[in-house]
Amino acid sequence: MSRLFLLSPSLLCCRCRYRTQLADSVSCVVRFRPGCAGQLRAAGAQHSRFYLSAGARRAVRSSGGGRRGLWVLGLGAGLLLALGLKQQYRPERCECEPEETQPLQSASHYSSAIHISRDLLQRVKDEVGAPGIVIGVSVDGTPVWCEGLGYADLENRVACGPDTVMRIASISKPLTAAAVARVWEEGKLDLDAPVQKYVPEFPEKQFEGEDVTITPRMLLSHLSGIRHYEKDPKKVREDKEKAKRRLKPSEKKEQKSVEDKEKSRQEENSTKSKDAKPGQKKKEFEHGEYYLKDNFENVNQALDLFKDDPLIFKPGTTFLYSTHAFTLLSAVLERAAGQQFLELMQKMFRDIGMLNTVPDENDPIIYKRSRFYHFNKKGRIVNCPYVDNSYKWAGGGFLSTAGDLLLFGNAMLYSYQIADLKDMSGLLPGFLKPQTSKAMWTAVDKTEASWDKDGLYAQGWLVVEQHQKYGQCRIRRHYVSHTGGAVGASSVLLVLPSETLQAPDKCVTLPQGVVVVIITNMQSVGLNTVALKIAHEFEKARDA
């Protein structure tokens, strides 16, 4: 009978019931909610008196009553007890349930933005065929949404989660830029000195017979002229010229020969057919250096890959995105700080709180590390080949989580916005000094960026300045971002600062703005546009 009345749903707490599986006695099968004991005794007494007064005597007096009558009596009493308790009991909050907290309220406030953004993210995932994708969003420094869709490991059906560790590719560049800024603030690094001051192993360079100088500042803004993965200077220059010509209207279209037209048509058809094939690899990932398997013991050893190669452009004149330039920058940083590059970076990660951000090394056991994928020539998802990224720690060699990158983005945003405050009372200093952050997020002349044509490159970041060209037309918002692409990985870190700092009761809280992180275990996925859309959705929800 005791088992029967204890199974009444109104008396059970699902959390407590789960925990009581290890109980030793029947009395511990279910934990009562507060106040249950008194109600149970009262209800039990009431229904027992009723049942015994009416039917118990008849059952005992019957000639064949015996044990069967007593069994029926117990069953009936148990059922009546359960019914009585169900009528009298009013649910109360169980002690094992936590009080509602602010993050839960925030999630409710942004539920519409989360719904819209999840749909956008799912569309991107479906369109590109990414096995897994993870997103993190913070508003005014507080994480409000972090979720994984799909699989971190297809073979073992391991789902993506907020703490899934993935390659962040070129988001490593803003991380390196922050470390450079700290060492510069300490007075240990001169950004305008020749790199040979710190790395004499790097040879003096010439361009078209003229001696030229490469500085750390040029390395930060991709103006050094050092090659990227394409080794042929002529081909790089030709591609650059073609890109420029595509932006200019052709002046003499009618003078084109029939042969030129036919050739152009064939090239266009060829391009379309390639794009039509699912999983067709972009040319970027056809360069052999992406798939290096050699381990480089230190950053100076990695310089051997490119230090003797000719410059593509004269330093300081032309933008050429270069991961190798950041490898040289890491060597400069290492010598200036007097500390190995990875040790310096890991100390910075600890200071910020990025405890899940580590070098992409193959030997260590890294919990919740994703596997990485790409499409083969038949358009099927396959595992990416083994690669060793020790040749490009600074430019694309780290692993991280969405949560860690949100921390970094907010640390940079805090340092940037504190420069606009006259009264800093009650506020802690930023990770970087205010003017340093302003300089990092100031666009540099003669630069460009492939993932947003409205922007220019700064120092380790793309910067889009606020601008409106015509009345009642598009208003371009100020934001900064960096995307990444590596073998089996794509990523974006985007920071959308608030247009004006809000100061409730004249007490300013920082940071103010939206930070969005998206990482996926599929290469060649453009994520900047969707990240910007998501940032605007959360800003709209915040201001609603």
PDB file of C-alpha atoms in Angstrom, residues 17-263:
ATOM      1  CA  ARG A  17      13.169  10.711  -8.119  1.00  0.00           C
ATOM      2  CA  TYR A  18      16.166  10.293 -10.421  1.00  0.00           C
ATOM      3  CA  ARG A  19      18.548  10.634  -7.511  1.00  0.00           C
ATOM      4  CA  THR A  20      16.757   8.163  -5.267  1.00  0.00           C
ATOM      5  CA  GLN A  21      17.638   5.149  -7.365  1.00  0.00           C
ATOM      6  CA  LEU A  22      20.450   4.403  -4.914  1.00  0.00           C
ATOM      7  CA  ALA A  23      18.217   4.579  -1.818  1.00  0.00           C
ATOM      8  CA  ASP A  24      18.380   1.628   0.570  1.00  0.00           C
ATOM      9  CA  SER A  25      14.879   1.665   1.976  1.00  0.00           C
ATOM     10  CA  VAL A  26      11.350   1.868   0.636  1.00  0.00           C
ATOM     11  CA  SER A  27      10.855   5.142   2.515  1.00  0.00           C
ATOM     12  CA  CYS A  28      13.554   6.723   0.310  1.00  0.00           C
ATOM     13  CA  VAL A  29      12.104   5.580  -3.007  1.00  0.00           C
ATOM     14  CA  VAL A  30      10.645   9.071  -3.448  1.00  0.00           C
ATOM     15  CA  ARG A  31      11.531  12.323  -1.689  1.00  0.00           C
ATOM     16  CA  PHE A  32       8.551  14.379  -0.646  1.00  0.00           C
ATOM     17  CA  ARG A  33       8.169  17.991  -1.476  1.00  0.00           C
ATOM     18  CA  PRO A  34       8.225  20.410   1.505  1.00  0.00           C
ATOM     19  CA  GLY A  35       5.102  19.993   3.641  1.00  0.00           C
ATOM     20  CA  CYS A  36       4.138  16.627   2.101  1.00  0.00           C
ATOM     21  CA  ALA A  37       4.443  14.632   5.327  1.00  0.00           C
ATOM     22  CA  GLY A  38       1.780  16.568   7.239  1.00  0.00           C
ATOM     23  CA  GLN A  39      -0.639  16.530   4.315  1.00  0.00           C
ATOM     24  CA  LEU A  40      -0.128  12.812   3.837  1.00  0.00           C
ATOM     25  CA  ARG A  41      -0.948  12.021   7.467  1.00  0.00           C
ATOM     26  CA  ALA A  42      -4.042  14.220   7.443  1.00  0.00           C
ATOM     27  CA  ALA A  43      -5.379  12.835   4.174  1.00  0.00           C
ATOM     28  CA  GLY A  44      -4.598   9.286   5.208  1.00  0.00           C
ATOM     29  CA  ALA A  45      -6.487   9.619   8.462  1.00  0.00           C
ATOM     30  CA  GLN A  46      -9.537  11.130   6.791  1.00  0.00           C
ATOM     31  CA  HIS A  47      -9.869   8.506   4.062  1.00  0.00           C
ATOM     32  CA  SER A  48      -9.075   5.603   6.392  1.00  0.00           C
ATOM     33  CA  ARG A  49     -11.916   6.598   8.739  1.00  0.00           C
ATOM     34  CA  PHE A  50     -14.312   6.824   5.807  1.00  0.00           C
ATOM     35  CA  TYR A  51     -13.390   3.479   4.330  1.00  0.00           C
ATOM     36  CA  LEU A  52     -13.396   1.557   7.604  1.00  0.00           C
ATOM     37  CA  SER A  53     -16.731   2.963   8.665  1.00  0.00           C
ATOM     38  CA  ALA A  54     -18.450   1.875   5.485  1.00  0.00           C
ATOM     39  CA  GLY A  55     -16.889  -1.224   4.132  1.00  0.00           C
ATOM     40  CA  ALA A  56     -14.291  -2.645   6.433  1.00  0.00           C
ATOM     41  CA  ARG A  57     -16.784  -4.302   8.805  1.00  0.00           C
ATOM     42  CA  ARG A  58     -18.625  -5.901   5.884  1.00  0.00           C
ATOM     43  CA  ALA A  59     -15.408  -7.330   4.479  1.00  0.00           C
ATOM     44  CA  VAL A  60     -14.376  -8.813   7.815  1.00  0.00           C
ATOM     45  CA  ARG A  61     -17.812 -10.312   8.557  1.00  0.00           C
ATOM     46  CA  SER A  62     -18.105 -12.081   5.193  1.00  0.00           C
ATOM     47  CA  SER A  63     -17.732 -15.843   5.435  1.00  0.00           C
ATOM     48  CA  GLY A  64     -15.045 -16.081   2.758  1.00  0.00           C
ATOM     49  CA  GLY A  65     -13.422 -12.735   3.738  1.00  0.00           C
ATOM     50  CA  GLY A  66     -10.110 -13.812   5.190  1.00  0.00           C
ATOM     51  CA  ARG A  67      -6.950 -12.724   3.464  1.00  0.00           C
ATOM     52  CA  ARG A  68      -8.695 -11.795   0.228  1.00  0.00           C
ATOM     53  CA  GLY A  69     -10.838  -9.250   2.059  1.00  0.00           C
ATOM     54  CA  LEU A  70      -7.839  -7.728   3.763  1.00  0.00           C
ATOM     55  CA  TRP A  71      -5.982  -7.486   0.441  1.00  0.00           C
ATOM     56  CA  VAL A  72      -8.937  -5.693  -1.163  1.00  0.00           C
ATOM     57  CA  LEU A  73      -9.148  -3.461   1.912  1.00  0.00           C
ATOM     58  CA  GLY A  74      -5.503  -2.444   1.561  1.00  0.00           C
ATOM     59  CA  LEU A  75      -5.800  -1.841  -2.179  1.00  0.00           C
ATOM     60  CA  GLY A  76      -8.890   0.311  -1.754  1.00  0.00           C
ATOM     61  CA  ALA A  77      -7.356   2.307   1.072  1.00  0.00           C
ATOM     62  CA  GLY A  78      -4.260   2.967  -1.011  1.00  0.00           C
ATOM     63  CA  LEU A  79      -6.271   4.227  -3.960  1.00  0.00           C
ATOM     64  CA  LEU A  80      -8.383   6.469  -1.760  1.00  0.00           C
ATOM     65  CA  LEU A  81      -5.276   7.890  -0.115  1.00  0.00           C
ATOM     66  CA  ALA A  82      -3.811   8.739  -3.503  1.00  0.00           C
ATOM     67  CA  LEU A  83      -7.026  10.423  -4.639  1.00  0.00           C
ATOM     68  CA  GLY A  84      -7.284  12.414  -1.427  1.00  0.00           C
ATOM     69  CA  LEU A  85      -3.738  13.649  -1.650  1.00  0.00           C
ATOM     70  CA  LYS A  86      -4.191  14.641  -5.278  1.00  0.00           C
ATOM     71  CA  GLN A  87      -7.203  16.786  -4.324  1.00  0.00           C
ATOM     72  CA  GLN A  88      -5.632  18.404  -1.274  1.00  0.00           C
ATOM     73  CA  TYR A  89      -2.022  18.892  -2.412  1.00  0.00           C
ATOM     74  CA  ARG A  90      -1.002  22.154  -4.026  1.00  0.00           C
ATOM     75  CA  PRO A  91       2.388  22.123  -5.848  1.00  0.00           C
ATOM     76  CA  GLU A  92       5.235  24.077  -4.325  1.00  0.00           C
ATOM     77  CA  ARG A  93       8.679  24.782  -5.698  1.00  0.00           C
ATOM     78  CA  CYS A  94      10.966  21.896  -4.883  1.00  0.00           C
ATOM     79  CA  GLU A  95      14.128  22.696  -2.946  1.00  0.00           C
ATOM     80  CA  CYS A  96      16.201  20.981  -5.611  1.00  0.00           C
ATOM     81  CA  GLU A  97      15.012  23.418  -8.280  1.00  0.00           C
ATOM     82  CA  PRO A  98      17.189  26.524  -8.708  1.00  0.00           C
ATOM     83  CA  GLU A  99      15.732  29.996  -8.569  1.00  0.00           C
ATOM     84  CA  GLU A 100      15.294  31.758 -11.896  1.00  0.00           C
ATOM     85  CA  THR A 101      18.478  33.570 -12.791  1.00  0.00           C
ATOM     86  CA  GLN A 102      19.279  36.553 -15.002  1.00  0.00           C
ATOM     87  CA  PRO A 103      20.781  34.465 -17.860  1.00  0.00           C
ATOM     88  CA  LEU A 104      17.457  32.624 -18.183  1.00  0.00           C
ATOM     89  CA  GLN A 105      15.612  35.927 -18.370  1.00  0.00           C
ATOM     90  CA  SER A 106      18.103  37.154 -20.957  1.00  0.00           C
ATOM     91  CA  ALA A 107      17.527  34.038 -23.050  1.00  0.00           C
ATOM     92  CA  SER A 108      13.796  34.705 -22.910  1.00  0.00           C
ATOM     93  CA  HIS A 109      14.350  38.342 -23.904  1.00  0.00           C
ATOM     94  CA  TYR A 110      16.354  37.269 -26.952  1.00  0.00           C
ATOM     95  CA  SER A 111      14.199  34.262 -27.867  1.00  0.00           C
ATOM     96  CA  SER A 112      13.004  35.835 -31.117  1.00  0.00           C
ATOM     97  CA  ALA A 113      16.563  36.765 -32.168  1.00  0.00           C
ATOM     98  CA  ILE A 114      17.731  33.255 -31.306  1.00  0.00           C
ATOM     99  CA  HIS A 115      14.938  31.709 -33.368  1.00  0.00           C
ATOM    100  CA  ILE A 116      15.728  33.855 -36.420  1.00  0.00           C
ATOM    101  CA  SER A 117      19.477  33.345 -36.072  1.00  0.00           C
ATOM    102  CA  ARG A 118      19.198  29.605 -35.623  1.00  0.00           C
ATOM    103  CA  ASP A 119      17.235  29.438 -38.871  1.00  0.00           C
ATOM    104  CA  LEU A 120      19.923  31.490 -40.658  1.00  0.00           C
ATOM    105  CA  LEU A 121      22.648  29.260 -39.279  1.00  0.00           C
ATOM    106  CA  GLN A 122      20.797  26.089 -40.233  1.00  0.00           C
ATOM    107  CA  ARG A 123      20.407  27.380 -43.783  1.00  0.00           C
ATOM    108  CA  VAL A 124      24.135  28.036 -44.071  1.00  0.00           C
ATOM    109  CA  LYS A 125      24.904  24.605 -42.657  1.00  0.00           C
ATOM    110  CA  ASP A 126      22.543  22.918 -45.112  1.00  0.00           C
ATOM    111  CA  GLU A 127      23.720  24.920 -48.125  1.00  0.00           C
ATOM    112  CA  VAL A 128      27.408  24.159 -47.654  1.00  0.00           C
ATOM    113  CA  GLY A 129      26.958  20.655 -46.258  1.00  0.00           C
ATOM    114  CA  ALA A 130      28.872  21.345 -43.054  1.00  0.00           C
ATOM    115  CA  PRO A 131      28.762  18.388 -40.641  1.00  0.00           C
ATOM    116  CA  GLY A 132      28.780  20.639 -37.582  1.00  0.00           C
ATOM    117  CA  ILE A 133      28.662  24.309 -36.686  1.00  0.00           C
ATOM    118  CA  VAL A 134      28.852  26.187 -33.378  1.00  0.00           C
ATOM    119  CA  ILE A 135      27.705  29.726 -32.635  1.00  0.00           C
ATOM    120  CA  GLY A 136      28.179  32.010 -29.665  1.00  0.00           C
ATOM    121  CA  VAL A 137      26.585  35.440 -29.150  1.00  0.00           C
ATOM    122  CA  SER A 138      27.103  37.930 -26.353  1.00  0.00           C
ATOM    123  CA  VAL A 139      25.281  41.216 -25.793  1.00  0.00           C
ATOM    124  CA  ASP A 140      26.944  43.932 -23.718  1.00  0.00           C
ATOM    125  CA  GLY A 141      29.494  41.445 -22.463  1.00  0.00           C
ATOM    126  CA  THR A 142      26.979  38.794 -21.363  1.00  0.00           C
ATOM    127  CA  PRO A 143      26.683  35.513 -23.313  1.00  0.00           C
ATOM    128  CA  VAL A 144      23.052  35.074 -24.328  1.00  0.00           C
ATOM    129  CA  TRP A 145      23.247  32.195 -26.798  1.00  0.00           C
ATOM    130  CA  CYS A 146      25.735  29.418 -27.454  1.00  0.00           C
ATOM    131  CA  GLU A 147      24.693  26.339 -29.382  1.00  0.00           C
ATOM    132  CA  GLY A 148      26.048  23.618 -31.618  1.00  0.00           C
ATOM    133  CA  LEU A 149      24.245  22.164 -34.632  1.00  0.00           C
ATOM    134  CA  GLY A 150      25.163  18.897 -36.301  1.00  0.00           C
ATOM    135  CA  TYR A 151      28.143  16.715 -35.516  1.00  0.00           C
ATOM    136  CA  ALA A 152      31.662  17.298 -34.286  1.00  0.00           C
ATOM    137  CA  ASP A 153      32.456  13.693 -35.244  1.00  0.00           C
ATOM    138  CA  LEU A 154      30.380  12.077 -37.974  1.00  0.00           C
ATOM    139  CA  GLU A 155      31.769   8.564 -37.581  1.00  0.00           C
ATOM    140  CA  ASN A 156      31.010   8.320 -33.878  1.00  0.00           C
ATOM    141  CA  ARG A 157      27.887  10.530 -33.997  1.00  0.00           C
ATOM    142  CA  VAL A 158      29.282  13.006 -31.462  1.00  0.00           C
ATOM    143  CA  ALA A 159      27.091  16.096 -31.484  1.00  0.00           C
ATOM    144  CA  CYS A 160      28.445  19.640 -31.572  1.00  0.00           C
ATOM    145  CA  GLY A 161      28.014  21.616 -28.390  1.00  0.00           C
ATOM    146  CA  PRO A 162      28.938  25.020 -26.996  1.00  0.00           C
ATOM    147  CA  ASP A 163      32.252  23.633 -25.756  1.00  0.00           C
ATOM    148  CA  THR A 164      33.276  21.854 -28.962  1.00  0.00           C
ATOM    149  CA  VAL A 165      36.904  22.671 -29.821  1.00  0.00           C
ATOM    150  CA  MET A 166      37.598  23.517 -33.470  1.00  0.00           C
ATOM    151  CA  ARG A 167      40.289  25.082 -35.621  1.00  0.00           C
ATOM    152  CA  ILE A 168      39.844  28.844 -35.677  1.00  0.00           C
ATOM    153  CA  ALA A 169      42.208  29.334 -38.640  1.00  0.00           C
ATOM    154  CA  SER A 170      42.993  33.013 -39.294  1.00  0.00           C
ATOM    155  CA  ILE A 171      41.216  34.266 -36.187  1.00  0.00           C
ATOM    156  CA  SER A 172      44.659  33.430 -34.801  1.00  0.00           C
ATOM    157  CA  LYS A 173      45.801  36.711 -36.410  1.00  0.00           C
ATOM    158  CA  PRO A 174      43.780  39.024 -34.113  1.00  0.00           C
ATOM    159  CA  LEU A 175      45.026  36.970 -31.159  1.00  0.00           C
ATOM    160  CA  THR A 176      48.611  37.500 -32.279  1.00  0.00           C
ATOM    161  CA  ALA A 177      47.960  41.191 -32.913  1.00  0.00           C
ATOM    162  CA  ALA A 178      46.746  41.597 -29.313  1.00  0.00           C
ATOM    163  CA  ALA A 179      49.948  39.993 -28.020  1.00  0.00           C
ATOM    164  CA  VAL A 180      52.006  42.305 -30.245  1.00  0.00           C
ATOM    165  CA  ALA A 181      50.121  45.312 -28.867  1.00  0.00           C
ATOM    166  CA  ARG A 182      50.849  44.274 -25.273  1.00  0.00           C
ATOM    167  CA  VAL A 183      54.572  43.902 -25.927  1.00  0.00           C
ATOM    168  CA  TRP A 184      54.583  47.259 -27.749  1.00  0.00           C
ATOM    169  CA  GLU A 185      52.858  48.882 -24.749  1.00  0.00           C
ATOM    170  CA  GLU A 186      55.645  47.554 -22.527  1.00  0.00           C
ATOM    171  CA  GLY A 187      58.153  49.403 -24.693  1.00  0.00           C
ATOM    172  CA  LYS A 188      59.877  46.234 -25.855  1.00  0.00           C
ATOM    173  CA  LEU A 189      58.880  46.424 -29.516  1.00  0.00           C
ATOM    174  CA  ASP A 190      59.338  49.135 -32.128  1.00  0.00           C
ATOM    175  CA  LEU A 191      56.675  48.655 -34.803  1.00  0.00           C
ATOM    176  CA  ASP A 192      58.557  50.818 -37.293  1.00  0.00           C
ATOM    177  CA  ALA A 193      61.997  49.223 -36.959  1.00  0.00           C
ATOM    178  CA  PRO A 194      63.285  46.795 -39.613  1.00  0.00           C
ATOM    179  CA  VAL A 195      62.406  43.230 -38.765  1.00  0.00           C
ATOM    180  CA  GLN A 196      66.109  42.334 -38.944  1.00  0.00           C
ATOM    181  CA  LYS A 197      66.581  44.250 -35.664  1.00  0.00           C
ATOM    182  CA  TYR A 198      64.810  41.364 -33.948  1.00  0.00           C
ATOM    183  CA  VAL A 199      65.277  38.531 -36.445  1.00  0.00           C
ATOM    184  CA  PRO A 200      68.707  38.901 -38.094  1.00  0.00           C
ATOM    185  CA  GLU A 201      68.213  35.468 -39.682  1.00  0.00           C
ATOM    186  CA  PHE A 202      65.647  36.991 -42.022  1.00  0.00           C
ATOM    187  CA  PRO A 203      67.585  38.269 -45.057  1.00  0.00           C
ATOM    188  CA  GLU A 204      67.606  41.869 -46.257  1.00  0.00           C
ATOM    189  CA  LYS A 205      65.187  42.256 -49.130  1.00  0.00           C
ATOM    190  CA  GLN A 206      65.225  43.953 -52.507  1.00  0.00           C
ATOM    191  CA  PHE A 207      62.426  44.730 -54.916  1.00  0.00           C
ATOM    192  CA  GLU A 208      63.312  45.317 -58.553  1.00  0.00           C
ATOM    193  CA  GLY A 209      66.923  45.979 -57.579  1.00  0.00           C
ATOM    194  CA  GLU A 210      66.064  48.461 -54.827  1.00  0.00           C
ATOM    195  CA  ASP A 211      66.778  47.850 -51.138  1.00  0.00           C
ATOM    196  CA  VAL A 212      63.548  47.824 -49.160  1.00  0.00           C
ATOM    197  CA  THR A 213      62.574  47.701 -45.501  1.00  0.00           C
ATOM    198  CA  ILE A 214      59.936  45.501 -43.886  1.00  0.00           C
ATOM    199  CA  THR A 215      58.612  46.572 -40.478  1.00  0.00           C
ATOM    200  CA  PRO A 216      56.360  44.840 -37.915  1.00  0.00           C
ATOM    201  CA  ARG A 217      53.653  47.414 -38.655  1.00  0.00           C
ATOM    202  CA  MET A 218      53.632  46.334 -42.305  1.00  0.00           C
ATOM    203  CA  LEU A 219      53.368  42.701 -41.246  1.00  0.00           C
ATOM    204  CA  LEU A 220      50.316  43.478 -39.102  1.00  0.00           C
ATOM    205  CA  SER A 221      48.521  45.142 -42.031  1.00  0.00           C
ATOM    206  CA  HIS A 222      49.628  42.751 -44.812  1.00  0.00           C
ATOM    207  CA  LEU A 223      51.644  45.447 -46.582  1.00  0.00           C
ATOM    208  CA  SER A 224      55.016  43.672 -46.369  1.00  0.00           C
ATOM    209  CA  GLY A 225      54.950  42.162 -49.875  1.00  0.00           C
ATOM    210  CA  ILE A 226      55.707  38.690 -48.450  1.00  0.00           C
ATOM    211  CA  ARG A 227      53.925  35.958 -50.338  1.00  0.00           C
ATOM    212  CA  HIS A 228      50.963  33.962 -49.128  1.00  0.00           C
ATOM    213  CA  TYR A 229      50.645  30.356 -50.341  1.00  0.00           C
ATOM    214  CA  GLU A 230      51.132  31.127 -54.041  1.00  0.00           C
ATOM    215  CA  LYS A 231      54.886  31.126 -54.751  1.00  0.00           C
ATOM    216  CA  ASP A 232      54.835  32.551 -58.281  1.00  0.00           C
ATOM    217  CA  PRO A 233      55.079  36.394 -58.110  1.00  0.00           C
ATOM    218  CA  LYS A 234      54.003  36.784 -61.709  1.00  0.00           C
ATOM    219  CA  LYS A 235      50.823  34.808 -61.186  1.00  0.00           C
ATOM    220  CA  VAL A 236      49.932  36.728 -58.042  1.00  0.00           C
ATOM    221  CA  ARG A 237      50.400  40.058 -59.809  1.00  0.00           C
ATOM    222  CA  GLU A 238      48.339  38.928 -62.784  1.00  0.00           C
ATOM    223  CA  ASP A 239      45.509  37.807 -60.515  1.00  0.00           C
ATOM    224  CA  LYS A 240      45.649  41.135 -58.734  1.00  0.00           C
ATOM    225  CA  GLU A 241      45.423  43.011 -62.039  1.00  0.00           C
ATOM    226  CA  LYS A 242      42.521  40.872 -63.208  1.00  0.00           C
ATOM    227  CA  ALA A 243      40.658  41.649 -60.000  1.00  0.00           C
ATOM    228  CA  LYS A 244      41.198  45.363 -60.561  1.00  0.00           C
ATOM    229  CA  ARG A 245      40.047  45.159 -64.175  1.00  0.00           C
ATOM    230  CA  ARG A 246      36.842  43.427 -63.145  1.00  0.00           C
ATOM    231  CA  LEU A 247      36.008  46.430 -60.994  1.00  0.00           C
ATOM    232  CA  LYS A 248      36.498  48.899 -63.862  1.00  0.00           C
ATOM    233  CA  PRO A 249      33.998  49.282 -66.740  1.00  0.00           C
ATOM    234  CA  SER A 250      35.450  48.154 -70.025  1.00  0.00           C
ATOM    235  CA  GLU A 251      35.881  51.135 -72.355  1.00  0.00           C
ATOM    236  CA  LYS A 252      36.074  49.362 -75.689  1.00  0.00           C
ATOM    237  CA  LYS A 253      33.739  46.395 -75.542  1.00  0.00           C
ATOM    238  CA  GLU A 254      32.851  46.770 -79.234  1.00  0.00           C
ATOM    239  CA  GLN A 255      36.507  46.347 -80.229  1.00  0.00           C
ATOM    240  CA  LYS A 256      36.718  42.876 -78.775  1.00  0.00           C
ATOM    241  CA  SER A 257      37.542  40.287 -81.343  1.00  0.00           C
ATOM    242  CA  VAL A 258      35.325  37.294 -81.900  1.00  0.00           C
ATOM    243  CA  GLU A 259      38.090  35.056 -80.630  1.00  0.00           C
ATOM    244  CA  ASP A 260      38.341  36.995 -77.382  1.00  0.00           C
ATOM    245  CA  LYS A 261      34.605  36.765 -76.917  1.00  0.00           C
ATOM    246  CA  GLU A 262      34.622  33.027 -77.503  1.00  0.00           C
ATOM    247  CA  LYS A 263      37.533  32.554 -75.153  1.00  0.00           C
TER     248      LYS A 263
END
